[in-house]
Amino acid sequence: MDSGRSELLTPPELLTPPELLTLPDPLALPILRVVDAVTTRTHCPYCALQCGMEVTTTSAVETMPAPRADIRPDPAFPVNRGQMCIKGFTSGDLLDHPGRLTAPLLRTRAGRLAPASWDAALDFVAERLVRLRDAYGPAALAAFGSGALTNEKAYLLGKFVRVALRSPHVDYNGRYCMSSAAAGQNKAFGVDRGLPFPVSDIARTKTLLLWGANSCDTMPPLMQWVHEQRAGGKLIVVDPRRTETARVADLHLALTPGSDLALANGLLHLAIEEKLVAADYVARRTEGFEAVRRAVLEVHPAHVERQTGISIEQQLRTVRWLAAESSMLLSGRGPEQQSKGVDTVLAFTNLMLALGKVGQPASGYGCITGQGNGQGGREMGQKADQLPGYRLIEDPEHREALARVWGIDAAQLPGKGKSAYELLDALGPEGGIRALLVFGSNVAVASPNARHIERRLASLELLVVCDAFENDTSATADVILPVAQWAEEEGTMTNLEGRVISRRQVHAAPRGVKTDVEIICALAERLGEGARFRYAGSEAIFDELRRATAGAKADYSGITYERIRREQGVFWPCPAEDHAGTPRMFLERFAHADGKARFVPVRHRPAAELPDAQYPYYFTTGRYKEHYNSGAQTRQVAALVDARPEPRVEVHPRLATRLGVVDGGALRVESRRGEVTFTVTVSANIRPDTLFAPFHWGGRVAANILTKPALDPTSRMPEFKVCAVRAQAVALAVVEDVP
Ligand code: SF4
């Protein structure tokens, strides 16, 4: 049966109840009672550093709206030690923002969005989900989660999709973020925790190599540890761009985009030739070195020099510094967001294992996780192949363990679903996914080949977007459900160190919104699974999550809300309430059954698309310090928009001359997938063969219109960091005419 989209449009009886159209303007409501100022310690809504902040409010719950929250960095939180970036300082602007959604919106037959009651909206969604499932089977339904969701929400979303929708298809935007590092660490160490040590260890390492991570812009407070480290050691930065971070380095390796794997293998080649391999460590703590040794020796350093643009002398200096008494290699999205991201991470772990650094004091390999709960999000079962605690959905024992906690038969659990990009690519009648629920993710901007994804979203028979603001993804939604934000609800997050922390409610949510948890549970109720989705609050969900992860790799069973608050967070694994937690991993053993780490031979291969005669330049994407991911939140904050109103393409002066553009001019950048006209910044910080643009904007200036969805074969990470483009100067008058 091919149920047409028109059949699924809102029936008239579900349209706007009159009372919702006449709700008074909340800004006009009087203050009923004012109580003394209250200061609460909580955490920033954005990145994985999860800076501690103190929020002072002078409101009472009866006050609507609450007076503006006063936000300061928490000097006592040991991760940011009293620092925050501009995004954290301005995050309070999101709370009483006039653009907040405060009533569910349903699309009418005329195609406009109209307010509806919660019961009408939830009934509509549930009815459509059931109808589509009856017609096409459970795999026609899917959900897309987020690294911004709390652990409780990520856990509940995974359970909801598998138990209430009975679909295999749940994945999240963390697939676009840390999945290559996660898969690489799993192979090498048997477990994936972004940093296997606290950030304070960074300050104590002799040599720090930041590979494809621009922490000055993405996580400014992290730099306090880097500056401390630099005072007594060496800092190396690998990045095609001379970023703010590269500028403070002792050595900057501006490699050719996409050549990271060749360079990492080349460094190990030189370490072997220079006799810097820690033979005793390799024999005691690892398996598989010989195959890796043979693989990296196949390629001569002079060839690596040609492939990467990094001289043998610079390679030698790097590897000698890394062989210091302590050293650390931390990677960011640069090398990971490639179609060979996992192999590149394995080249990093091979190098640091060979040097004998992993599990040693102030040493080892780590991934600087990006999203606020990118770490917890990937542990809690919202990934297509994973169940809570990093259990695997295709492992019979792991399925049994979860089925026991969820009170179902393991046979009822669906199998592995589609990864993030593949899931979005399968939307619509052709791909078979007819309904999508999106929680906290702006996939229309964040996905590669963005125009294609917009078309796929528009072909759905039911698109439900749960968010605090309308965004690019909700542009074609059938239903938008307004949700509470970070400071308006309780929950836990797991930061880039694996430290489980507590987000506190410090502010009343506007009338008319619900939490994601309330929405998931209300839908489960309507789908006949309510008995498995009734919780007294977020702590009750966390207690179930603790049971669900007991005995698993990411074991949270010994972590309680009370401990988190008392101990400034607790590091997993923590298998018992009297267990101290695990700030430092791999001190004695790795997580493979025999306790040893694995070397994995990996060979360089080119990016899926390289410059050629038609598209002669590299194009790469990244971030501004003022914006976060797809900009769905930060583009709502006036101070951030004033500071960075638009994306600009960075062009080297020589290339600018050749193209005939000047700073502030316009450049049409075109790939095989589409074109974008950007304003130009001429900068000597970029290679002459490469263009760079940030991906925080949607619409006509979405950088991801250009990027190629070539996926890593293991992690299914898209190749955001390398594609081929051509460019042409555009007269400004022509730009203004673009519709
Ligand atoms: S560094 Fe990250 S967590 Fe800290 S204030 Fe900035 S965005 Fe927030």
XYZ file of C-alpha atoms and ligand atoms in Angstrom:
747
model
C 0.000 0.000 0.000
C 1.330 3.405 -0.847
C -0.259 5.751 1.584
C 0.115 9.217 0.059
C 1.403 12.092 2.101
C -1.896 13.924 1.640
C -3.746 11.200 3.574
C -1.510 11.864 6.529
C -2.077 15.564 6.745
C -3.713 16.928 9.848
C -7.387 16.102 10.068
C -9.479 19.175 10.820
C -10.525 17.941 14.272
C -6.908 18.045 15.427
C -6.376 21.636 14.504
C -5.851 24.448 16.917
C -7.921 24.341 20.062
C -9.189 27.873 20.624
C -7.639 28.208 24.078
C -4.136 27.898 22.633
C -4.701 30.682 20.200
C -5.743 33.021 22.977
C -2.953 32.304 25.456
C -1.737 35.575 26.929
C 1.708 36.798 25.961
C 3.974 35.305 28.637
C 6.076 38.477 28.671
C 3.037 40.373 29.837
C 2.386 38.113 32.838
C 2.950 39.789 36.199
C 5.550 38.745 38.743
C 3.516 37.105 41.467
C 6.256 36.561 44.027
C 9.966 37.211 44.223
C 12.238 35.169 46.452
C 15.887 35.669 47.349
C 18.582 35.035 44.776
C 19.477 31.376 44.376
C 22.791 30.238 42.910
C 22.973 26.736 41.454
C 26.029 24.944 40.104
C 25.402 23.354 36.734
C 27.038 23.019 33.304
C 27.152 24.763 29.939
C 24.661 23.579 27.277
C 27.210 23.286 24.492
C 30.460 21.366 24.046
C 31.972 18.279 25.653
C 34.160 20.219 28.049
C 30.914 20.828 29.954
C 32.304 23.817 31.802
C 30.983 24.195 35.309
C 28.879 27.338 35.716
C 27.044 29.073 38.518
C 23.605 30.311 37.583
C 21.941 32.860 39.837
C 18.235 33.454 39.523
C 15.994 35.683 41.580
C 12.753 34.190 40.423
C 10.066 32.085 41.919
C 8.277 29.491 39.854
C 5.186 31.642 39.855
C 7.048 34.369 38.023
C 6.623 34.369 34.287
C 8.960 35.089 32.738
C 11.712 34.503 35.262
C 14.199 37.328 35.576
C 17.255 36.805 33.424
C 19.698 34.206 34.772
C 23.106 35.517 35.777
C 25.767 33.080 34.548
C 29.371 32.880 35.763
C 32.022 30.198 35.396
C 32.359 27.905 38.398
C 35.850 28.394 39.878
C 35.600 25.119 41.781
C 34.864 22.796 38.855
C 38.198 21.109 38.100
C 37.768 20.984 34.311
C 37.350 24.680 33.405
C 38.636 26.173 36.704
C 36.710 29.424 36.436
C 36.912 29.930 32.679
C 34.256 29.780 29.963
C 34.006 30.855 26.361
C 31.642 33.395 24.833
C 29.091 30.674 24.051
C 28.846 29.677 27.721
C 28.650 33.286 28.938
C 25.760 34.052 26.593
C 23.899 30.751 26.995
C 21.335 32.328 29.342
C 19.983 34.274 26.338
C 18.465 31.033 25.065
C 16.179 30.677 28.061
C 13.774 33.592 27.820
C 14.253 34.007 24.119
C 11.261 35.456 22.259
C 11.712 32.836 19.518
C 11.005 29.916 21.854
C 8.292 27.552 20.740
C 5.618 27.276 23.413
C 2.926 25.180 21.775
C 2.994 22.127 19.493
C 2.650 23.028 15.827
C 0.840 20.878 13.276
C 0.988 21.408 9.546
C -2.432 22.043 8.064
C -3.705 20.898 4.699
C -2.915 24.408 3.463
C 0.718 23.767 4.347
C 1.104 26.215 7.228
C 1.995 25.366 10.805
C -0.777 25.946 13.329
C -0.733 25.618 17.136
C -2.414 22.579 18.661
C -2.928 21.139 22.113
C -0.436 18.603 23.370
C -3.046 15.838 23.386
C -3.998 16.578 19.798
C -0.376 16.651 18.664
C 0.685 13.496 20.485
C -2.449 11.618 19.407
C -1.762 12.646 15.825
C 1.851 11.487 15.935
C 1.025 8.182 17.617
C -1.829 7.460 15.233
C 0.385 8.124 12.206
C 3.199 5.997 13.588
C 0.822 3.077 14.119
C -0.738 3.489 10.706
C 2.636 3.552 8.964
C 3.921 0.627 10.998
C 0.811 -1.397 10.140
C 1.220 -0.578 6.468
C 4.972 -0.957 6.034
C 6.320 -2.687 9.103
C 8.321 -1.307 12.050
C 11.429 -0.580 9.964
C 9.443 2.211 8.267
C 9.825 4.210 11.502
C 13.029 5.821 12.727
C 14.398 8.280 15.253
C 17.403 10.558 15.110
C 18.949 11.582 18.416
C 21.693 13.907 19.495
C 24.918 14.292 21.401
C 23.155 17.143 23.191
C 20.664 14.829 24.911
C 21.281 13.907 28.535
C 22.221 10.317 29.343
C 18.687 9.718 30.544
C 17.165 10.935 27.272
C 19.650 9.076 25.070
C 18.950 5.891 27.025
C 15.204 6.381 26.834
C 15.240 7.168 23.116
C 17.121 3.946 22.313
C 14.692 1.965 24.457
C 11.671 3.724 22.917
C 12.702 2.931 19.344
C 13.467 -0.725 20.079
C 10.629 -1.450 22.525
C 7.765 0.918 21.624
C 8.345 1.510 17.887
C 9.990 -1.952 17.532
C 12.229 -0.475 14.809
C 15.976 -1.031 14.369
C 16.506 2.511 13.119
C 17.899 4.844 15.731
C 21.107 6.785 15.312
C 22.360 10.222 16.255
C 24.478 13.136 15.164
C 27.427 11.870 17.213
C 27.968 9.543 14.263
C 29.174 12.714 12.497
C 31.416 13.623 15.391
C 33.427 11.016 17.319
C 32.479 7.718 15.707
C 35.839 7.171 13.992
C 37.768 7.723 17.209
C 35.315 5.460 19.027
C 35.726 2.612 16.528
C 39.517 3.004 16.482
C 39.810 2.954 20.252
C 37.521 -0.048 20.485
C 39.768 -1.971 18.119
C 43.016 -0.901 19.759
C 42.098 -0.757 23.446
C 38.875 -2.797 23.648
C 36.870 0.193 24.852
C 36.221 3.761 23.771
C 36.403 6.634 26.220
C 37.326 9.925 24.514
C 40.066 10.866 26.965
C 41.245 7.960 29.116
C 42.560 10.505 31.636
C 41.405 13.810 33.187
C 42.187 17.042 31.292
C 44.518 18.055 34.125
C 46.983 15.391 32.858
C 47.478 17.492 29.712
C 49.385 20.058 31.757
C 51.872 17.418 32.925
C 52.874 15.869 29.618
C 56.228 16.789 28.099
C 55.096 16.661 24.475
C 51.543 17.381 23.393
C 50.495 16.724 19.813
C 47.115 18.216 18.886
C 46.098 16.620 15.608
C 43.313 18.378 13.697
C 41.989 20.081 16.829
C 41.642 23.859 17.046
C 40.932 24.092 20.769
C 41.591 27.855 20.898
C 38.351 28.306 18.961
C 36.337 25.228 19.854
C 37.113 24.854 23.584
C 38.990 27.931 24.798
C 39.046 26.943 28.511
C 40.885 23.722 27.589
C 43.811 25.897 26.518
C 44.664 26.736 30.128
C 45.954 23.162 30.439
C 47.778 23.443 27.112
C 49.441 26.717 28.108
C 50.573 25.132 31.380
C 51.965 22.183 29.419
C 53.788 24.426 26.972
C 55.580 26.219 29.779
C 57.585 23.044 30.427
C 57.288 21.057 27.214
C 56.682 21.034 23.479
C 53.414 21.606 21.630
C 52.955 20.278 18.102
C 49.847 21.039 16.046
C 48.916 19.201 12.858
C 46.378 21.127 10.795
C 46.131 22.245 7.146
C 45.272 25.712 8.508
C 47.384 27.975 10.650
C 44.695 28.194 13.311
C 44.843 30.126 16.569
C 46.007 26.890 18.174
C 48.681 26.266 15.540
C 49.964 29.797 16.113
C 50.987 29.018 19.708
C 52.656 25.702 18.815
C 56.393 25.020 18.843
C 55.902 23.141 15.601
C 53.023 23.424 13.129
C 52.663 20.728 10.494
C 50.387 22.157 7.767
C 49.762 18.909 5.981
C 47.876 18.330 2.734
C 44.164 17.740 3.489
C 43.408 14.030 3.702
C 47.020 12.896 4.215
C 46.833 12.383 7.993
C 47.052 8.597 7.783
C 50.162 8.757 5.613
C 51.822 11.119 8.072
C 50.984 9.036 11.163
C 52.338 5.885 9.495
C 55.408 7.836 8.394
C 56.077 8.925 11.986
C 55.994 5.298 13.131
C 58.355 4.370 10.293
C 60.831 6.943 11.594
C 60.330 5.857 15.214
C 61.329 2.334 14.174
C 64.351 3.565 12.209
C 65.411 5.809 15.086
C 65.094 2.867 17.520
C 62.524 4.724 19.621
C 60.138 1.767 19.950
C 59.552 0.724 23.591
C 60.298 -2.953 23.019
C 59.635 -4.118 26.572
C 56.269 -2.304 26.746
C 55.291 -3.644 23.320
C 56.112 -7.209 24.381
C 54.340 -6.962 27.753
C 51.237 -4.968 26.934
C 50.392 -5.358 23.249
C 49.710 -7.803 20.417
C 50.352 -7.494 16.694
C 53.339 -5.139 16.402
C 55.184 -7.150 13.755
C 52.446 -6.787 11.118
C 52.301 -3.038 11.724
C 56.084 -2.743 11.579
C 56.110 -4.444 8.171
C 53.248 -2.266 6.881
C 54.755 1.106 7.836
C 58.217 0.183 6.570
C 56.735 -0.347 3.087
C 56.575 3.427 2.576
C 59.762 5.506 2.379
C 59.824 8.789 4.370
C 60.538 10.707 1.164
C 57.246 9.418 -0.236
C 55.475 10.495 2.943
C 57.044 13.927 2.522
C 55.573 14.175 -0.980
C 52.145 12.901 0.077
C 51.789 15.107 3.133
C 53.883 18.184 2.388
C 55.680 17.672 5.720
C 59.467 17.509 5.420
C 61.423 14.545 6.733
C 63.192 16.914 9.088
C 59.838 18.019 10.585
C 58.705 14.408 10.811
C 61.893 13.470 12.635
C 61.580 16.348 15.076
C 57.983 15.315 15.791
C 58.751 11.711 16.518
C 61.786 12.549 18.674
C 59.697 14.921 20.766
C 56.959 12.295 21.081
C 59.532 9.849 22.444
C 60.047 12.127 25.491
C 59.491 10.696 28.975
C 55.788 11.540 28.619
C 53.753 12.443 25.547
C 50.181 12.654 24.406
C 48.479 12.626 21.013
C 44.985 14.121 21.064
C 42.910 14.130 17.902
C 39.986 16.302 16.869
C 37.626 16.117 13.935
C 40.296 16.944 11.324
C 41.691 13.428 10.853
C 38.520 11.691 12.099
C 35.947 13.158 9.708
C 37.359 11.348 6.703
C 36.385 8.209 4.844
C 39.459 6.591 6.411
C 38.965 8.141 9.865
C 39.085 4.836 11.757
C 42.314 3.729 10.083
C 43.834 7.116 10.826
C 42.945 6.771 14.508
C 44.463 3.283 14.439
C 47.654 4.782 12.990
C 47.664 7.125 16.029
C 47.145 4.292 18.508
C 49.830 2.221 16.718
C 52.281 5.111 17.067
C 51.582 5.796 20.738
C 51.589 2.095 21.649
C 54.911 1.591 19.852
C 56.385 4.498 21.815
C 55.113 2.812 24.986
C 52.933 5.751 26.041
C 49.375 4.471 26.422
C 48.474 3.913 30.080
C 51.653 5.655 31.271
C 51.602 8.807 33.464
C 50.386 11.930 31.624
C 50.648 10.065 28.333
C 48.708 8.237 25.650
C 46.129 8.780 22.934
C 42.807 10.544 23.357
C 40.001 12.007 21.273
C 38.718 15.487 22.101
C 34.998 14.749 21.973
C 32.990 17.618 20.515
C 29.361 17.507 21.516
C 28.132 18.200 25.043
C 27.138 14.609 25.648
C 28.847 13.049 22.653
C 30.486 10.618 25.077
C 27.401 9.591 27.065
C 25.252 9.731 23.950
C 27.269 6.969 22.339
C 27.269 4.823 25.458
C 23.558 4.846 26.125
C 22.128 2.981 23.167
C 20.992 5.636 20.665
C 23.497 4.279 18.165
C 22.216 1.882 15.495
C 24.504 -0.961 16.571
C 24.728 -0.459 20.318
C 22.730 -1.037 23.469
C 23.348 0.810 26.758
C 26.780 0.395 28.335
C 28.392 -0.172 24.915
C 26.678 -3.533 24.650
C 26.331 -4.729 21.076
C 22.878 -5.234 19.613
C 24.024 -8.278 17.655
C 25.580 -10.076 20.645
C 23.083 -12.626 22.066
C 24.335 -12.248 25.652
C 24.129 -8.481 25.445
C 20.588 -8.666 24.072
C 19.585 -10.977 26.927
C 21.040 -8.576 29.490
C 19.009 -5.651 28.180
C 15.862 -7.665 27.593
C 15.919 -8.643 31.291
C 16.116 -4.995 32.377
C 13.401 -3.926 29.931
C 11.124 -6.848 30.779
C 10.845 -8.196 27.249
C 11.916 -11.310 25.377
C 15.328 -10.832 23.730
C 13.814 -12.104 20.474
C 11.601 -8.987 20.420
C 14.631 -6.702 20.185
C 15.279 -5.613 16.605
C 18.734 -5.972 15.074
C 21.191 -3.392 13.878
C 19.761 -0.316 12.166
C 21.140 2.146 9.645
C 23.888 4.603 10.545
C 23.118 8.343 10.615
C 23.761 9.317 7.004
C 22.453 6.013 5.643
C 19.303 6.430 7.719
C 18.685 9.924 6.318
C 19.509 8.750 2.814
C 16.828 6.054 3.181
C 14.018 8.486 4.028
C 11.018 8.358 1.743
C 9.231 5.668 -0.253
C 12.376 4.587 -2.113
C 14.519 3.998 0.946
C 11.604 2.671 2.979
C 11.713 4.898 6.072
C 8.385 6.761 6.102
C 8.398 8.445 9.518
C 11.198 10.162 11.390
C 11.287 11.620 14.894
C 14.162 14.071 15.429
C 15.323 14.984 18.936
C 17.805 17.847 19.339
C 19.506 17.579 15.980
C 19.489 19.922 12.992
C 20.223 17.267 10.379
C 19.386 19.491 7.397
C 22.487 21.577 8.158
C 24.766 19.061 9.843
C 24.668 16.348 7.165
C 26.919 16.132 4.118
C 25.331 16.743 0.720
C 22.784 18.860 2.570
C 20.479 19.588 -0.381
C 19.993 15.864 -0.933
C 19.095 15.394 2.732
C 16.591 18.280 2.545
C 14.889 16.487 -0.349
C 14.827 13.225 1.591
C 13.272 14.957 4.626
C 10.607 16.484 2.395
C 9.702 13.044 1.028
C 8.706 11.694 4.446
C 5.123 10.896 5.287
C 5.661 11.991 8.880
C 8.455 14.238 10.122
C 8.331 15.178 13.802
C 10.914 17.617 15.158
C 11.310 18.090 18.907
C 13.200 21.305 19.617
C 13.101 24.554 21.533
C 13.242 26.682 18.356
C 12.204 26.209 14.769
C 15.235 25.312 12.697
C 16.284 24.271 9.200
C 15.165 20.672 9.778
C 11.723 21.663 11.010
C 11.089 23.645 7.804
C 9.289 20.652 6.296
C 8.089 19.061 9.550
C 4.533 17.845 9.893
C 4.722 18.322 13.644
C 7.016 20.434 15.821
C 6.996 19.669 19.534
C 8.457 22.391 21.783
C 10.837 21.108 24.431
C 12.493 22.341 27.599
C 16.157 23.331 27.411
C 19.306 22.516 29.364
C 18.696 24.710 32.411
C 15.009 23.858 32.641
C 15.299 20.169 33.523
C 17.455 17.676 35.438
C 19.751 15.078 33.964
C 23.298 13.813 33.664
C 25.934 14.307 30.976
C 29.270 12.552 30.443
C 32.026 14.952 29.463
C 35.046 14.375 27.221
C 36.961 12.790 30.120
C 34.271 10.182 30.860
C 33.224 12.166 33.947
C 29.495 11.821 34.631
C 28.151 15.194 35.789
C 24.848 16.666 36.819
C 22.813 19.215 34.888
C 20.493 20.992 37.302
C 17.192 22.704 36.773
C 17.829 26.356 37.525
C 15.011 27.990 35.641
C 11.346 27.283 35.022
C 10.523 26.148 31.504
C 8.041 28.371 29.660
C 4.424 27.315 29.892
C 3.443 25.090 27.044
C 6.655 23.090 26.613
C 7.395 19.512 27.655
C 10.668 17.708 28.227
C 11.903 15.170 25.662
C 11.382 12.549 28.365
C 7.722 13.514 28.778
C 7.221 13.351 25.014
C 8.854 9.929 24.664
C 6.877 8.514 27.597
C 3.602 10.027 26.359
C 4.112 8.500 22.916
C 5.030 5.128 24.447
C 1.786 5.286 26.415
C -0.201 5.876 23.227
C 1.656 3.049 21.480
C 0.542 0.627 24.193
C 3.948 0.385 25.914
C 3.284 2.855 28.703
C 3.970 0.360 31.499
C 7.647 0.271 30.501
C 7.938 4.037 30.313
C 6.629 5.314 33.642
C 9.249 7.056 35.754
C 9.052 9.248 38.841
C 11.686 11.589 37.353
C 15.100 11.707 35.719
C 16.784 10.012 38.690
C 14.473 7.021 38.256
C 15.540 6.744 34.598
C 19.171 7.007 35.687
C 18.645 4.197 38.196
C 17.288 1.963 35.411
C 20.210 3.006 33.204
C 22.597 1.976 35.991
C 21.052 -1.502 35.999
C 21.158 -1.625 32.193
C 24.895 -0.904 32.135
C 25.884 -3.116 35.096
C 28.685 -5.435 34.012
C 29.109 -3.701 30.635
C 32.192 -1.811 29.423
C 30.697 1.581 30.211
C 29.490 0.519 33.636
C 27.534 3.255 35.448
C 26.043 0.974 38.102
C 28.004 2.499 40.987
C 27.211 6.093 40.052
C 24.376 7.877 41.843
C 22.993 11.405 41.609
C 24.145 11.988 45.165
C 27.725 10.893 44.392
C 27.936 12.984 41.241
C 27.034 16.127 43.164
C 29.297 15.335 46.112
C 32.363 14.301 44.062
C 32.357 16.865 41.195
C 31.364 14.050 38.848
C 32.263 10.360 38.768
C 34.349 8.698 36.034
C 33.064 5.472 34.463
C 33.603 2.538 34.627
C 32.262 2.530 38.166
C 30.847 -0.922 38.923
C 29.829 -0.427 42.585
C 28.755 2.370 44.886
C 31.938 1.900 46.938
C 34.113 1.964 43.775
C 36.030 5.235 43.335
C 35.364 5.446 39.587
C 38.136 5.346 36.969
C 39.759 8.697 36.139
C 42.707 6.965 34.423
C 42.272 3.906 32.258
C 44.730 1.272 30.983
C 47.177 1.702 33.875
C 47.387 -2.068 34.341
C 45.451 -3.612 31.492
C 43.428 -2.832 28.376
C 39.798 -3.840 27.937
C 40.410 -6.773 25.566
C 39.901 -10.133 27.277
C 43.643 -10.787 27.577
C 44.295 -7.290 28.906
C 46.542 -6.392 25.966
C 46.200 -3.589 23.418
C 46.090 -4.361 19.710
C 48.269 -3.030 16.916
C 46.279 -2.919 13.680
C 48.087 -2.536 10.325
C 46.602 0.313 8.275
C 47.705 1.703 4.934
C 47.150 5.155 3.488
C 44.492 5.586 0.822
C 43.385 8.793 -0.851
C 40.244 10.717 0.021
C 37.134 9.704 -1.907
C 37.360 12.873 -3.994
C 40.578 14.691 -4.828
C 41.150 17.917 -6.759
C 41.345 17.439 -10.521
C 41.231 19.576 -13.651
C 37.510 20.344 -13.234
C 37.450 20.896 -9.477
C 41.013 21.961 -8.698
C 40.914 22.913 -4.984
C 40.467 21.136 -1.690
C 37.494 22.230 0.407
C 37.432 21.660 4.154
C 35.024 22.687 6.926
C 35.331 23.670 10.566
C 34.123 25.982 13.294
C 34.053 29.522 14.625
C 34.462 30.160 18.319
C 31.148 32.052 18.405
C 28.983 29.246 17.033
C 28.222 25.671 17.875
C 27.568 22.870 15.383
C 24.616 23.626 13.081
C 24.029 26.966 14.806
C 20.472 26.016 15.803
C 21.094 27.529 19.258
C 23.933 30.011 18.749
C 22.315 31.689 15.759
C 19.524 32.650 18.226
C 21.925 34.592 20.471
C 22.249 38.229 19.376
C 25.754 38.726 20.788
C 27.055 35.713 18.868
C 25.315 36.695 15.643
C 26.668 40.233 15.971
C 30.179 38.846 16.423
C 29.879 36.368 13.525
C 26.898 37.174 11.325
C 27.819 34.966 8.379
C 30.158 32.214 7.211
C 33.163 33.408 5.227
C 35.314 31.329 2.971
C 39.018 31.564 3.779
C 41.239 32.019 0.700
C 45.036 32.287 0.536
C 46.284 35.625 -0.896
C 47.909 33.901 -3.893
C 44.731 32.028 -4.736
C 42.670 35.184 -4.173
C 44.797 36.984 -6.743
C 44.441 34.148 -9.191
C 40.654 34.085 -8.696
C 40.352 37.854 -8.766
C 38.676 38.237 -5.350
C 39.475 40.588 -2.497
C 38.694 40.469 1.188
C 34.958 41.103 1.600
C 34.249 40.116 -2.017
C 32.088 37.186 -3.070
C 33.200 33.781 -4.260
C 31.009 31.085 -5.746
C 32.322 27.727 -4.566
C 31.045 24.720 -6.443
C 31.409 20.982 -5.887
C 29.795 18.088 -7.725
C 26.899 18.346 -5.255
C 26.008 22.007 -5.356
C 27.249 25.548 -5.015
C 27.478 28.207 -2.336
C 28.385 31.872 -2.654
C 30.412 32.985 0.345
C 31.882 36.306 1.413
C 35.668 36.053 1.259
C 38.291 36.368 3.954
C 41.756 36.563 2.436
C 44.174 34.912 4.835
C 47.700 33.581 4.754
C 46.598 31.012 7.369
C 45.223 28.675 4.731
C 47.109 26.668 2.135
C 46.976 28.088 -1.417
C 45.347 24.869 -2.655
C 42.586 24.776 -0.032
C 39.374 26.657 0.785
C 37.866 26.608 4.258
C 34.365 27.521 5.450
C 32.467 26.926 8.719
C 29.364 24.730 8.684
C 27.229 26.570 11.280
C 24.728 28.009 8.798
C 21.938 26.516 6.691
C 20.053 27.739 3.649
C 22.025 29.195 0.742
C 25.274 29.399 2.714
C 25.320 25.862 4.124
C 28.890 24.592 3.690
C 27.536 21.050 3.708
C 25.856 21.645 0.358
C 29.369 21.031 -0.972
C 30.617 18.106 1.149
C 30.646 14.527 -0.051
C 28.927 11.722 1.851
C 31.733 9.203 1.364
C 31.533 7.042 4.497
C 34.221 5.328 6.517
C 33.643 1.578 6.046
C 33.679 0.917 9.804
C 32.401 4.004 11.609
C 30.173 5.245 8.751
C 31.595 8.722 9.380
C 31.090 11.030 6.375
C 34.104 12.720 4.805
C 33.363 16.286 5.965
C 36.995 17.361 5.847
C 37.962 16.721 2.226
C 36.244 17.260 -1.092
C 37.104 18.931 -4.396
C 35.688 22.287 -5.499
C 36.138 25.007 -8.078
C 35.659 28.688 -7.392
C 34.726 31.817 -9.270
C 34.578 35.464 -8.242
C 31.055 36.890 -8.263
C 30.033 40.519 -8.584
C 28.252 41.653 -5.395
C 25.175 42.851 -7.305
C 24.763 39.325 -8.649
C 24.985 37.876 -5.131
C 22.184 40.142 -3.923
C 20.001 38.911 -6.785
C 20.257 35.296 -5.755
C 16.746 34.214 -4.774
S 34.193 25.628 26.177
Fe 32.384 24.443 25.710
S 31.463 23.953 27.681
Fe 32.926 25.617 28.025
S 31.733 27.482 27.898
Fe 32.554 27.096 25.849
S 30.981 25.912 24.794
Fe 30.528 25.853 26.987
